[in-house]
Short mmCIF file of C-alpha atoms in Angstrom, two decimals:
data_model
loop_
_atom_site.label_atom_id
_atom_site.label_comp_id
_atom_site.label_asym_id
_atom_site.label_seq_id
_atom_site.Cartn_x
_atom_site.Cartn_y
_atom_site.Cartn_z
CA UNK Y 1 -16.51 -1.57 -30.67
CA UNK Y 2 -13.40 0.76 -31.19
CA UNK Y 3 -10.94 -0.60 -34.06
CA UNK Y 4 -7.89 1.05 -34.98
CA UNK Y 5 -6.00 0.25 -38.36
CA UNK Y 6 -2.62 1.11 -37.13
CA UNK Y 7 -0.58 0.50 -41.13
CA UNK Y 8 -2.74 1.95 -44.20
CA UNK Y 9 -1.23 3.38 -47.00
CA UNK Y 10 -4.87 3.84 -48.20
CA UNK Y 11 -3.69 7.31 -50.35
CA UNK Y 12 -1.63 5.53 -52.82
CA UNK Y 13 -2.99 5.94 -56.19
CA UNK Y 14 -4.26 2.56 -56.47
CA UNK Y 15 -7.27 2.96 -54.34
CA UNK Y 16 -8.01 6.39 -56.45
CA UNK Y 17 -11.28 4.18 -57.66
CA UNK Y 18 -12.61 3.27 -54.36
CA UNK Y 19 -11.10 5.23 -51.52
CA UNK Y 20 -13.86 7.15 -50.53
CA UNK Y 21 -16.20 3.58 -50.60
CA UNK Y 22 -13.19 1.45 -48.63
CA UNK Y 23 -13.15 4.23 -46.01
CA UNK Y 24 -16.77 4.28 -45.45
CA UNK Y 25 -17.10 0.46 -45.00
CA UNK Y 26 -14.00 0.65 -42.72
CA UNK Y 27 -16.33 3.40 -40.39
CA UNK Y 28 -19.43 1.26 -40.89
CA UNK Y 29 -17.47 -1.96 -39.52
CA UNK Y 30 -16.42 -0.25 -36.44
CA UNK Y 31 -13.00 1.38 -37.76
CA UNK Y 32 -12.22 4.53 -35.72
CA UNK Y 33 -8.65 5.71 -36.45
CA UNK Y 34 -6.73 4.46 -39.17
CA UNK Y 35 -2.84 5.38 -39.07
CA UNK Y 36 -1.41 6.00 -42.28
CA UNK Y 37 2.83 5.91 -42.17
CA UNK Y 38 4.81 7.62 -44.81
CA UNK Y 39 6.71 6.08 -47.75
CA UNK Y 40 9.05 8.68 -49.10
CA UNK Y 41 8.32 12.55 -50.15
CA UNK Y 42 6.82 11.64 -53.51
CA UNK Y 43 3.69 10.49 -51.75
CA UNK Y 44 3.96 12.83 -48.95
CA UNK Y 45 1.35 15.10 -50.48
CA UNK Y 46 -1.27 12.03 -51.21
CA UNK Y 47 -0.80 11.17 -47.39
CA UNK Y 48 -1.94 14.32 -46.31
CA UNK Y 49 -4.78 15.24 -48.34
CA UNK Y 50 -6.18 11.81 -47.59
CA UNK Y 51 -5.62 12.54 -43.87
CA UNK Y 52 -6.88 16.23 -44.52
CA UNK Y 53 -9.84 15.40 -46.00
CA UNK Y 54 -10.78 13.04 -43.42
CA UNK Y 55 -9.41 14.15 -40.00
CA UNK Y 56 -12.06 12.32 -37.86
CA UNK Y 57 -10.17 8.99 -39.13
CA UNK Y 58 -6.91 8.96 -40.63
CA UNK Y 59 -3.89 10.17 -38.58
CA UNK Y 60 -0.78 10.79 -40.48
CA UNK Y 61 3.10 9.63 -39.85
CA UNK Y 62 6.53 11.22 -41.68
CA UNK Y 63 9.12 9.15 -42.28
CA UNK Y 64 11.00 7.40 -45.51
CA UNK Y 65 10.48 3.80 -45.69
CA UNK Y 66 13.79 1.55 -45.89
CA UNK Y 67 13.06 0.44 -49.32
CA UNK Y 68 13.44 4.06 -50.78
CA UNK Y 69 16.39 4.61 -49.03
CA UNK Y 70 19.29 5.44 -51.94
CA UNK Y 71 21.88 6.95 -51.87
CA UNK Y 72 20.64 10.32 -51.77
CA UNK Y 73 18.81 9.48 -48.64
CA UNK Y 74 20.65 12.49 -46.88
CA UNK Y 75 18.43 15.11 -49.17
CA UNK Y 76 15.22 12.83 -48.81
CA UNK Y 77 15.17 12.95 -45.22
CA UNK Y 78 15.76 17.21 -45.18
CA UNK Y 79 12.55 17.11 -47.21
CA UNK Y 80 10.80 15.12 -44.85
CA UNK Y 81 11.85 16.72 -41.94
CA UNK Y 82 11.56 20.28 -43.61
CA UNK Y 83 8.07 19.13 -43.80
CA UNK Y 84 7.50 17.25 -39.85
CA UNK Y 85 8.59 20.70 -39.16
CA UNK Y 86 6.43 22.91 -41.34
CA UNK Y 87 3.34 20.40 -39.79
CA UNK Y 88 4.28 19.81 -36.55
CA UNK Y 89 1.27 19.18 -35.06
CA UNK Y 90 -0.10 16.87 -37.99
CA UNK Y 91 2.04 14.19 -37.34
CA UNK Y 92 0.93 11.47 -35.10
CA UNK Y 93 4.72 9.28 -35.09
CA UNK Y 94 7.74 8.72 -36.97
CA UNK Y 95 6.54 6.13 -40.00
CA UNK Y 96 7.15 3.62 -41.89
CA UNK Y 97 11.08 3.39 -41.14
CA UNK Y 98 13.07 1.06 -40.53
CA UNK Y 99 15.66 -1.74 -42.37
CA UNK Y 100 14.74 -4.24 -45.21
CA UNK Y 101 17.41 -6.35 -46.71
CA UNK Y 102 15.00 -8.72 -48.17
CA UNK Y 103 15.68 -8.01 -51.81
CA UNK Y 104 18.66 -5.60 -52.08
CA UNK Y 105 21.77 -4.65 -49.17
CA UNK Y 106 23.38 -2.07 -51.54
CA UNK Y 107 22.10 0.71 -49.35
CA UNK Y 108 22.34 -1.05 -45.90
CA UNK Y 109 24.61 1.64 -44.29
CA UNK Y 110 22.16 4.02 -45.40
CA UNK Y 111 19.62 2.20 -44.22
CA UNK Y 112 20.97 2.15 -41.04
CA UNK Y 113 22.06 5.76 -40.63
CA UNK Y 114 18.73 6.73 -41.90
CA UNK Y 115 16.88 4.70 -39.38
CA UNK Y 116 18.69 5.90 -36.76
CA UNK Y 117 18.34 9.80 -37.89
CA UNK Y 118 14.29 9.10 -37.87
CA UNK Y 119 14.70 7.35 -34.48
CA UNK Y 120 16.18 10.69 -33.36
CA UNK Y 121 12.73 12.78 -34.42
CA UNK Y 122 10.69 10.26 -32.65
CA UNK Y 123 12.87 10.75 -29.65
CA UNK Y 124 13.06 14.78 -29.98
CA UNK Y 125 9.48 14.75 -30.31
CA UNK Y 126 8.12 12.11 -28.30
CA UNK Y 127 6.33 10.75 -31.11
CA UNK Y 128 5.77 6.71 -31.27
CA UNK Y 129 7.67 5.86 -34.28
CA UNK Y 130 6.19 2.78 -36.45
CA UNK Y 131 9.15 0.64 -37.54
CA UNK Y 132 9.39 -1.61 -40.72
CA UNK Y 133 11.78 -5.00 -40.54
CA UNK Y 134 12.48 -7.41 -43.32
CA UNK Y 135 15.90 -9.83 -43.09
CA UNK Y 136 17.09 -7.45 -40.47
CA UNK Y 137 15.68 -8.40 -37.46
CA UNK Y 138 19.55 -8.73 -35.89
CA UNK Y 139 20.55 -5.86 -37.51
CA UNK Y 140 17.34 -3.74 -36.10
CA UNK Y 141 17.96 -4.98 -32.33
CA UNK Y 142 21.74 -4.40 -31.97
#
């Protein structure tokens, strides 16, 4: 059997404890690829050693999540791009981005530019891009 997580954020610190043990029951169960999309630059680093360290499973996406978007998302998403271009070939898609009004709209313009400057790398690159949607679904279609 051939399963493929496709949404694991498995190198956050809170599986520190028992990464190594989830990852191996994942492969025992039948897990072959498990794609891991980006939050924001702060765990950028986290992402990829997880996805360094094992490169027969875990398949790494850029990208800032919606929920991180502020308004300095302008200089978040230079540092994420500096760094889908310094790894080019590392990068499997454009991930986790998207537009979540769910719990706050004060950065919904800059939600929205943002998404669509991340659509723009998927395009350049013809990369699949992995898109997050909360309270936005009209928003996210028009």
């Amino acid at each position: 059997m051939n399963i493929i997580d496709t949404h694991s954020h498995l190198y956050l610190e809170e599986f520190d404890a028992d990464r190594s043990e989830v990852l191996q029951r994942a492969r025992d169960c039948g897990v072959s690829k498990i794609v891991m999309p980006a939050i924001n630059m702060q765990t950028m680093s986290r992402l990829l050693t997880v996805c360094q360290e094992n490169p027969d499973l875990c398949y790494p996406l850029v990208g800032l999540h919606p929920e991180d978007v502020d308004a300095d998302y302008l200089a978040h998403l230079d540092l994420l791009h500096a760094c889908l271009q310094e790894n080019e070939d590392h990068f499997y898609g454009i991930g986790e981005v998207g537009l979540d009004f769910y719990w706050d709209q004060t950065y919904k313009a800059e939600q929205i530019a943002a998404f669509e400057i991340q659509i723009g790398w998927a395009i350049e690159r013809d990369l699949p891009l992995v898109i997050h949607s909360r309270s936005a679904h009209k928003e996210l279609v028009s």
